[in-house]
mmCIF file of N, CA, C and O in Angstrom:
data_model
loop_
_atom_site.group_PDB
_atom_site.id
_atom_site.type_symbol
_atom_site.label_atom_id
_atom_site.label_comp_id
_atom_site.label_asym_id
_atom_site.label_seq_id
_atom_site.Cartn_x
_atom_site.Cartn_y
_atom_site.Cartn_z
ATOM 1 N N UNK A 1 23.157 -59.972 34.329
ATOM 2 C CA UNK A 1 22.304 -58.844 34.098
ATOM 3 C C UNK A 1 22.652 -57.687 35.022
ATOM 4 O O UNK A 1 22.659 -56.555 34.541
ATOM 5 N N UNK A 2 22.870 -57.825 35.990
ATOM 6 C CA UNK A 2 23.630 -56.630 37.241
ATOM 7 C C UNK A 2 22.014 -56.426 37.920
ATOM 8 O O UNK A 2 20.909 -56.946 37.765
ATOM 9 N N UNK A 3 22.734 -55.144 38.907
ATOM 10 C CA UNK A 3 21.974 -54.328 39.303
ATOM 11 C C UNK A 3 20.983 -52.995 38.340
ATOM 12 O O UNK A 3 20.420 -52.021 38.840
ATOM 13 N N UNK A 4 21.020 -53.270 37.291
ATOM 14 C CA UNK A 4 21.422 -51.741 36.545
ATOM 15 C C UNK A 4 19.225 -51.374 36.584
ATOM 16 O O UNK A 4 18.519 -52.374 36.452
ATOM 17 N N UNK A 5 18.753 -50.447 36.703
ATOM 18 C CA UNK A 5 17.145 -50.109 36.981
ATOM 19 C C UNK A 5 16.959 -49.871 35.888
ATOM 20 O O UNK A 5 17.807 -49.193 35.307
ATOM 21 N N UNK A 6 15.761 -50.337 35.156
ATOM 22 C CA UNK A 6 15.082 -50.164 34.183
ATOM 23 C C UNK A 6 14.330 -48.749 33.789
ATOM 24 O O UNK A 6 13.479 -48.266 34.536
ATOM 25 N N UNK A 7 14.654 -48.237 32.759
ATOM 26 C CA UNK A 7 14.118 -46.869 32.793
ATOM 27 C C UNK A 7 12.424 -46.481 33.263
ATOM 28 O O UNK A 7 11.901 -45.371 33.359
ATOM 29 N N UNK A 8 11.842 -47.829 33.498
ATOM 30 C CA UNK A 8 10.551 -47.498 34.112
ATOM 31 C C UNK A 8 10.249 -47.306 35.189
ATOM 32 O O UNK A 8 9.378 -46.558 35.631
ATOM 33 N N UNK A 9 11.384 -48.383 36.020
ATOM 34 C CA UNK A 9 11.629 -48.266 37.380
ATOM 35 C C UNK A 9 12.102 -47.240 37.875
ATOM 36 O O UNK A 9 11.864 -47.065 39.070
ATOM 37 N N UNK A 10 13.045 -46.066 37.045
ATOM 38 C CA UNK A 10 13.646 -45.562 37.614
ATOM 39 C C UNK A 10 12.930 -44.213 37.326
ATOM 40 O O UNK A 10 13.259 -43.152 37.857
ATOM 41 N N UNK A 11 11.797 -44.379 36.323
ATOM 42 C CA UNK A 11 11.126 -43.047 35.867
ATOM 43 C C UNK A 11 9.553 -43.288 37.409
ATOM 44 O O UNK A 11 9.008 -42.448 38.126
ATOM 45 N N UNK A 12 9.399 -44.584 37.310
ATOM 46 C CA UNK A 12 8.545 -44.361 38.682
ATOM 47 C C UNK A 12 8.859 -43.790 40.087
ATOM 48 O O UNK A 12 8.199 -43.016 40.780
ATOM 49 N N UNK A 13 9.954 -44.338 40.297
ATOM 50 C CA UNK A 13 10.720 -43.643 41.679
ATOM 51 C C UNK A 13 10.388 -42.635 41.587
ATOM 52 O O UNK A 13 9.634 -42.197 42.456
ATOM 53 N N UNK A 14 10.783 -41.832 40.530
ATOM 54 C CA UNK A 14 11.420 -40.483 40.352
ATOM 55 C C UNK A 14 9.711 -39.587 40.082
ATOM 56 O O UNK A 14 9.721 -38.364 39.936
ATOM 57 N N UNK A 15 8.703 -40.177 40.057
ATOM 58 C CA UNK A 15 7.206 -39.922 39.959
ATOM 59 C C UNK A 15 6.870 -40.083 41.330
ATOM 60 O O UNK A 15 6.278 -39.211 41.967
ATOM 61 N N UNK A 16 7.276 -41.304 41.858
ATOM 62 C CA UNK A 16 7.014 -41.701 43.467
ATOM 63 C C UNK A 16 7.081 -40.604 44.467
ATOM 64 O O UNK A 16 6.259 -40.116 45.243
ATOM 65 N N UNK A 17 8.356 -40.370 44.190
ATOM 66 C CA UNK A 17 9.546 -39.464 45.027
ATOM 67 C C UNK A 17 8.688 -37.764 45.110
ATOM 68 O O UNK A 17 8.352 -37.330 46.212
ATOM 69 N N UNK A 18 8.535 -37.299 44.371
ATOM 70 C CA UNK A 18 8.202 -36.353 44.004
ATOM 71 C C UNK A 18 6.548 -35.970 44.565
ATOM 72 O O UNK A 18 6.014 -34.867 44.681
ATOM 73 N N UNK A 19 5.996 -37.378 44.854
ATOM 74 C CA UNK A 19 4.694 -37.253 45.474
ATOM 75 C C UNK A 19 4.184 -37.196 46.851
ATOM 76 O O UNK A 19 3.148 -36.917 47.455
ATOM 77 N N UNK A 20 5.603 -37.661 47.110
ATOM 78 C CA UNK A 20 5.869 -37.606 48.664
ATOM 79 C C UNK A 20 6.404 -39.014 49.607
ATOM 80 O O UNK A 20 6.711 -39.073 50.798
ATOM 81 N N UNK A 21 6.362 -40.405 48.233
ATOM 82 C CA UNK A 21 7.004 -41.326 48.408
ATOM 83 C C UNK A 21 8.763 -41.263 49.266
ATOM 84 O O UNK A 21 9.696 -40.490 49.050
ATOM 85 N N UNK A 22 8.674 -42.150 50.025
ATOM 86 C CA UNK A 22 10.419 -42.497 50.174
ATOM 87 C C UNK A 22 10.744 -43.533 49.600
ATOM 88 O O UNK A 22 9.944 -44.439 49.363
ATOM 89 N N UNK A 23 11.971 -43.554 49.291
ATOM 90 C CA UNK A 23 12.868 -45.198 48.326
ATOM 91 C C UNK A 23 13.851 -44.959 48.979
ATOM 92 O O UNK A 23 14.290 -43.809 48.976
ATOM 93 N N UNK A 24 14.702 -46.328 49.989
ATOM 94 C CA UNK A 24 15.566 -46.633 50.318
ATOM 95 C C UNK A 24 15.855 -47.964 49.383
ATOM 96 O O UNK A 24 15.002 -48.726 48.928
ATOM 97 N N UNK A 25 16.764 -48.011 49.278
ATOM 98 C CA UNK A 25 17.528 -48.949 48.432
ATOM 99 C C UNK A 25 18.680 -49.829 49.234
ATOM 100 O O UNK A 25 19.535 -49.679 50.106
ATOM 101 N N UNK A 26 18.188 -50.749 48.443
ATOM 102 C CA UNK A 26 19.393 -51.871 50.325
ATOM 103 C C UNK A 26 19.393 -53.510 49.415
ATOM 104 O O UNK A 26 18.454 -54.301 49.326
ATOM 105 N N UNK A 27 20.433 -53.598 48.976
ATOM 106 C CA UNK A 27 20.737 -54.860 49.271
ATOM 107 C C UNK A 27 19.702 -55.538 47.649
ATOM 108 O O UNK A 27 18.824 -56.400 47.690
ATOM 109 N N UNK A 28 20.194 -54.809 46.420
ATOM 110 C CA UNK A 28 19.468 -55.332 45.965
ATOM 111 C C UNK A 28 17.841 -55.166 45.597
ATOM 112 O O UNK A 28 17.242 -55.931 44.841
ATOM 113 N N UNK A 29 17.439 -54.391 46.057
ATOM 114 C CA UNK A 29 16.256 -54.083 46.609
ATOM 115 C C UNK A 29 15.935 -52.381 46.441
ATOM 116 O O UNK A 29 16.600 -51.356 46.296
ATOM 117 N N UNK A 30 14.622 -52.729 46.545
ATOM 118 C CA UNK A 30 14.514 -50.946 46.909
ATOM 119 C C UNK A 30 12.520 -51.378 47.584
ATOM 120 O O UNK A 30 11.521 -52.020 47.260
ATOM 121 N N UNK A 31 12.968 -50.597 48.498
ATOM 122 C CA UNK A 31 12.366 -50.202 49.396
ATOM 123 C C UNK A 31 11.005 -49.281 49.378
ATOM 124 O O UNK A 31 11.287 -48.327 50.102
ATOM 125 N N UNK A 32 9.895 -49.143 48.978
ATOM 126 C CA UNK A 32 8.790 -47.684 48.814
ATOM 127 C C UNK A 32 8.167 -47.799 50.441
ATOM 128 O O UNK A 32 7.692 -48.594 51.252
ATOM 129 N N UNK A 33 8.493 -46.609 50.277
ATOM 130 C CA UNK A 33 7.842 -46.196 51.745
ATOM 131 C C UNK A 33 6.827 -45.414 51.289
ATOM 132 O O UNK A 33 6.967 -44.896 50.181
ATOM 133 N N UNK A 34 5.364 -45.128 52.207
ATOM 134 C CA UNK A 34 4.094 -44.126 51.903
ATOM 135 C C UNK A 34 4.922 -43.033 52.248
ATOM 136 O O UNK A 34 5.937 -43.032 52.945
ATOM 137 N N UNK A 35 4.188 -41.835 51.500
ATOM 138 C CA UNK A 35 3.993 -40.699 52.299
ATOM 139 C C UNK A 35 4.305 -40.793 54.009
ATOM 140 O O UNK A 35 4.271 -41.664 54.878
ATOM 141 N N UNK A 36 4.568 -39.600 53.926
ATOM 142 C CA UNK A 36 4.266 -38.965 55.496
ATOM 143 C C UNK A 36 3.066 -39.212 56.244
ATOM 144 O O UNK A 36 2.245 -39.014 55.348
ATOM 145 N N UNK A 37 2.272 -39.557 57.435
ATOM 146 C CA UNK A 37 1.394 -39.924 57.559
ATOM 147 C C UNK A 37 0.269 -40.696 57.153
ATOM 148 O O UNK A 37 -0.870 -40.604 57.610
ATOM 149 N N UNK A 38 0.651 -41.425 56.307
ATOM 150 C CA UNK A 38 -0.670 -42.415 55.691
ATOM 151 C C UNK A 38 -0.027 -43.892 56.127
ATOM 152 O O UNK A 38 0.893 -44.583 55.691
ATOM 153 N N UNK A 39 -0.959 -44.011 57.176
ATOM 154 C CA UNK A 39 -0.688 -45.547 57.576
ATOM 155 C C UNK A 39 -1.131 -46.565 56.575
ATOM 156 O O UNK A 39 -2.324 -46.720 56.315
ATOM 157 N N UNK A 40 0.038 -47.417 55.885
ATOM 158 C CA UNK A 40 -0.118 -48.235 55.064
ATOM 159 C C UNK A 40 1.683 -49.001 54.481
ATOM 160 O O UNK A 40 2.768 -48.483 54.218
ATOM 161 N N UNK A 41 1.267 -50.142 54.496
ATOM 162 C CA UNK A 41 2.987 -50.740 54.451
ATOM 163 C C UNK A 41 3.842 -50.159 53.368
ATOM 164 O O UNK A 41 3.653 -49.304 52.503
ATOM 165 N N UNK A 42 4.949 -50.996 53.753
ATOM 166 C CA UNK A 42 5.848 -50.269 52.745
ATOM 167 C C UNK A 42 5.803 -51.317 51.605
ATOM 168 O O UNK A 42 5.057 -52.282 51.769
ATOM 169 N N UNK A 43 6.530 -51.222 50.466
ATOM 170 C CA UNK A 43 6.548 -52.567 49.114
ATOM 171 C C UNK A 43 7.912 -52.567 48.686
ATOM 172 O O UNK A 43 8.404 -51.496 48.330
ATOM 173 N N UNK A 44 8.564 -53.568 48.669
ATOM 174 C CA UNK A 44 9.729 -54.639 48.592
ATOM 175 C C UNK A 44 9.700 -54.616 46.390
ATOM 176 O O UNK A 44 8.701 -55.086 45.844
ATOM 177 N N UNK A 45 10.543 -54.200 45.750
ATOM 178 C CA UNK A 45 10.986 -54.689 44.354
ATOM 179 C C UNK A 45 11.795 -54.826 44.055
ATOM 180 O O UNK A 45 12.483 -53.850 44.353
ATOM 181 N N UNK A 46 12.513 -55.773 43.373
ATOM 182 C CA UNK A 46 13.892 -55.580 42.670
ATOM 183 C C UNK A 46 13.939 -54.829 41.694
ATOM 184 O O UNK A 46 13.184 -54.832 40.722
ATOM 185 N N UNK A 47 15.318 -53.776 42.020
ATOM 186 C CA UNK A 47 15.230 -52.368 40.724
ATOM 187 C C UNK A 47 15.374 -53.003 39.262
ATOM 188 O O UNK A 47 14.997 -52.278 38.342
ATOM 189 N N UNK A 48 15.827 -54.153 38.964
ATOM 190 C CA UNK A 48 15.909 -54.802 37.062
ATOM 191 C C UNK A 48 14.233 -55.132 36.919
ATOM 192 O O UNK A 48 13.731 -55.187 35.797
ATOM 193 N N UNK A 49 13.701 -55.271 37.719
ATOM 194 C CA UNK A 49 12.411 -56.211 37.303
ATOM 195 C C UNK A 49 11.643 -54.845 36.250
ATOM 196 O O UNK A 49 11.309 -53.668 36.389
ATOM 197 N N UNK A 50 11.647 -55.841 35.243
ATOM 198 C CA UNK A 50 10.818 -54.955 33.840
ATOM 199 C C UNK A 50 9.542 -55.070 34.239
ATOM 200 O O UNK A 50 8.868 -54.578 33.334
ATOM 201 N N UNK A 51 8.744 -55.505 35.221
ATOM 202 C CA UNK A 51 7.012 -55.541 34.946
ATOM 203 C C UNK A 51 7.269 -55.011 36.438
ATOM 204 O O UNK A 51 7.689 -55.563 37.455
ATOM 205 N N UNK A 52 6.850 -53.740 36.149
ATOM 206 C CA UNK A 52 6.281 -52.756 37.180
ATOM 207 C C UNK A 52 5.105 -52.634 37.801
ATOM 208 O O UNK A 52 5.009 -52.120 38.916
ATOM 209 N N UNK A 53 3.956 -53.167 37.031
ATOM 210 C CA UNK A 53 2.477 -53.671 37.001
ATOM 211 C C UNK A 53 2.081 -53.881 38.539
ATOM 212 O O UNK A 53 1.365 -53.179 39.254
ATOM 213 N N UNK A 54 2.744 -55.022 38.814
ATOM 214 C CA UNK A 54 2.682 -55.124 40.424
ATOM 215 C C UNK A 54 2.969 -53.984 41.097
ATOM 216 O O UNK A 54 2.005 -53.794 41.838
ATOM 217 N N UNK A 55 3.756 -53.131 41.245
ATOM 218 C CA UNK A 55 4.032 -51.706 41.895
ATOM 219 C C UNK A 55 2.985 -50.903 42.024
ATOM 220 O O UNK A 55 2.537 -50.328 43.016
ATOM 221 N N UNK A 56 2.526 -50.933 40.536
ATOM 222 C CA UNK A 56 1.304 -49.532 40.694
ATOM 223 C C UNK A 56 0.387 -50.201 41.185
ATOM 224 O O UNK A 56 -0.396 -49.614 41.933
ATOM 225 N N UNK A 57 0.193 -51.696 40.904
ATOM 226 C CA UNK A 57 -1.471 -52.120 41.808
ATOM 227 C C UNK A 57 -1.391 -51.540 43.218
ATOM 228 O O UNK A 57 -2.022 -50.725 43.890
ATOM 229 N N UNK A 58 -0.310 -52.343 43.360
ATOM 230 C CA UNK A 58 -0.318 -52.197 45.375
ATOM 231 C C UNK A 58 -0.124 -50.487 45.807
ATOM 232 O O UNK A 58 -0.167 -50.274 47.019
ATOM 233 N N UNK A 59 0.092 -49.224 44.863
ATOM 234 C CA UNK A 59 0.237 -48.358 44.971
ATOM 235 C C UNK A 59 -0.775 -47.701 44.731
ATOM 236 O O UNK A 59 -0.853 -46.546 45.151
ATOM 237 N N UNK A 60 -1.846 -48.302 43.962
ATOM 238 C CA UNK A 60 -2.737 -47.590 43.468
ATOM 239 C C UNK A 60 -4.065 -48.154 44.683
ATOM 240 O O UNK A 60 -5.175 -47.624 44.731
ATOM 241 N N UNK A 61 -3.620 -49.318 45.584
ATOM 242 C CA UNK A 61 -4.880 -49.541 46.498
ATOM 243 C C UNK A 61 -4.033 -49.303 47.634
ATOM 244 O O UNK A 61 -4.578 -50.041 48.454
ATOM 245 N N UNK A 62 -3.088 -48.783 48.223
ATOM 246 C CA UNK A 62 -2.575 -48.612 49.360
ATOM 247 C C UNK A 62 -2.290 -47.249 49.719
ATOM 248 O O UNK A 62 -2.367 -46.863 50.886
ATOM 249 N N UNK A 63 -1.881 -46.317 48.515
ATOM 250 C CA UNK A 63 -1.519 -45.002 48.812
ATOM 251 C C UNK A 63 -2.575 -44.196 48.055
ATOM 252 O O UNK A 63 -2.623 -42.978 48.229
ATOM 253 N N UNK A 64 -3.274 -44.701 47.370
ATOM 254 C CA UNK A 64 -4.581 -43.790 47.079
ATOM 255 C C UNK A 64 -4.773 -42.647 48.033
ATOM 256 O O UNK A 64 -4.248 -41.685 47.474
ATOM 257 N N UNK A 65 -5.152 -42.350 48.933
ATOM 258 C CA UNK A 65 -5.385 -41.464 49.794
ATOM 259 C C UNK A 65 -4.728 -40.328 49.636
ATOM 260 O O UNK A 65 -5.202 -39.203 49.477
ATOM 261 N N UNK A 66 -3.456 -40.707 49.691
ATOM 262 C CA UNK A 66 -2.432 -39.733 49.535
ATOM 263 C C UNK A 66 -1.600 -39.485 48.654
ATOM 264 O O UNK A 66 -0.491 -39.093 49.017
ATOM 265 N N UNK A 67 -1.909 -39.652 47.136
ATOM 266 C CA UNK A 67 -0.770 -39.584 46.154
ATOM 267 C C UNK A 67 -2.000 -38.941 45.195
ATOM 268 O O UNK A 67 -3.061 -38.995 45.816
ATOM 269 N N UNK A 68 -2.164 -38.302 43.751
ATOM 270 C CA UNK A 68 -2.602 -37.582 42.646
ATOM 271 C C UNK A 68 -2.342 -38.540 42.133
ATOM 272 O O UNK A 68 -1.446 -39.327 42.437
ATOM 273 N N UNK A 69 -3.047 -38.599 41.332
ATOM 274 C CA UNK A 69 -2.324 -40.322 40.364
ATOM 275 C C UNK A 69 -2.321 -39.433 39.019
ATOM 276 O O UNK A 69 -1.428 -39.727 38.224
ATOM 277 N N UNK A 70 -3.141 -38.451 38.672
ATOM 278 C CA UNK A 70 -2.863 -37.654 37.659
ATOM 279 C C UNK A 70 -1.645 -36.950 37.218
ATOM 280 O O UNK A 70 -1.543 -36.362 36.141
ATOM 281 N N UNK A 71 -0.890 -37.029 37.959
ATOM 282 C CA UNK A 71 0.522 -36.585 38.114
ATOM 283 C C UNK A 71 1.550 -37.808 38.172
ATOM 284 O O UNK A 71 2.748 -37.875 38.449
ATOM 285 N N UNK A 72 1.001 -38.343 37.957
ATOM 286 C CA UNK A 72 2.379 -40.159 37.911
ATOM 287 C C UNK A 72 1.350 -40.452 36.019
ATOM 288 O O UNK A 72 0.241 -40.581 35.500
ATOM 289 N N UNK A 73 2.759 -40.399 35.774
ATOM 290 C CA UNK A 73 3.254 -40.359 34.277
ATOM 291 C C UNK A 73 2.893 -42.494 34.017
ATOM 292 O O UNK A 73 3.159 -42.795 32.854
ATOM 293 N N UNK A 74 2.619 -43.186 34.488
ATOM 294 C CA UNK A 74 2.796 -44.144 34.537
ATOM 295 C C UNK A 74 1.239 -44.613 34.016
ATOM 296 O O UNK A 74 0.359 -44.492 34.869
ATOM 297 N N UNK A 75 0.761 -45.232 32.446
ATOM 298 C CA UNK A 75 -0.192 -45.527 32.126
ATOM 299 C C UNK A 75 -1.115 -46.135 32.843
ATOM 300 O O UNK A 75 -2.250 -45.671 32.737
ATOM 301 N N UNK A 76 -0.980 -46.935 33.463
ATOM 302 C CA UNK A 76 -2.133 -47.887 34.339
ATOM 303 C C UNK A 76 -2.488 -47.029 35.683
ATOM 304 O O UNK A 76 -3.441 -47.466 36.327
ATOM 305 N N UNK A 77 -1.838 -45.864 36.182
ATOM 306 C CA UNK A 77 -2.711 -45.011 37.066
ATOM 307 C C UNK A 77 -3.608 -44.455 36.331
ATOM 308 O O UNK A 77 -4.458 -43.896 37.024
ATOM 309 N N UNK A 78 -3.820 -44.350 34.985
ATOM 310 C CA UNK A 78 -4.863 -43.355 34.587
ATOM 311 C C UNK A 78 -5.832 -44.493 34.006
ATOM 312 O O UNK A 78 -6.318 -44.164 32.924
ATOM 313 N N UNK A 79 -6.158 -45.535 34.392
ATOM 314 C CA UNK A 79 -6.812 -46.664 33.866
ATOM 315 C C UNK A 79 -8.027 -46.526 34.965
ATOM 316 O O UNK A 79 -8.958 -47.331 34.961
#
């Protein structure tokens, strides 16, 4: 199957990114870092994994504070 990111994964980053998220990518992996100042961990995914689901939970109770969720294109923030 490779490395190759799923267009959801790679349309979230790219929603992430834009909100003030960081993504380092390492080894297989990619990396979400919070925002700038919002103390709260970072989250560990593999870029093929098709169920993103897990991402937005832990994104949607960890970076709340600091992210618009109205602006992330991603159905289950607007749930």
């Amino acid at each position: 199957m490779g490395n190759k990111n799923t267009k959801h994964c790679d349309k979230l980053k790219r929603d992430l990114v834009k909100q003030g998220c960081r993504i380092k990518e390492k080894r297989n992996n990619i990396l979400l870092l919070p925002p700038l100042g919002v103390d709260a961990p970072p989250y560990t995914w593999h870029p093929s994994d098709k169920h993103i689901g897990p991402v937005v939970d832990f994104v949607k109770k960890h970076y709340a504070s600091a992210l618009d969720f109205s602006k992330l294109s991603h159905r289950r923030f607007k749930e």
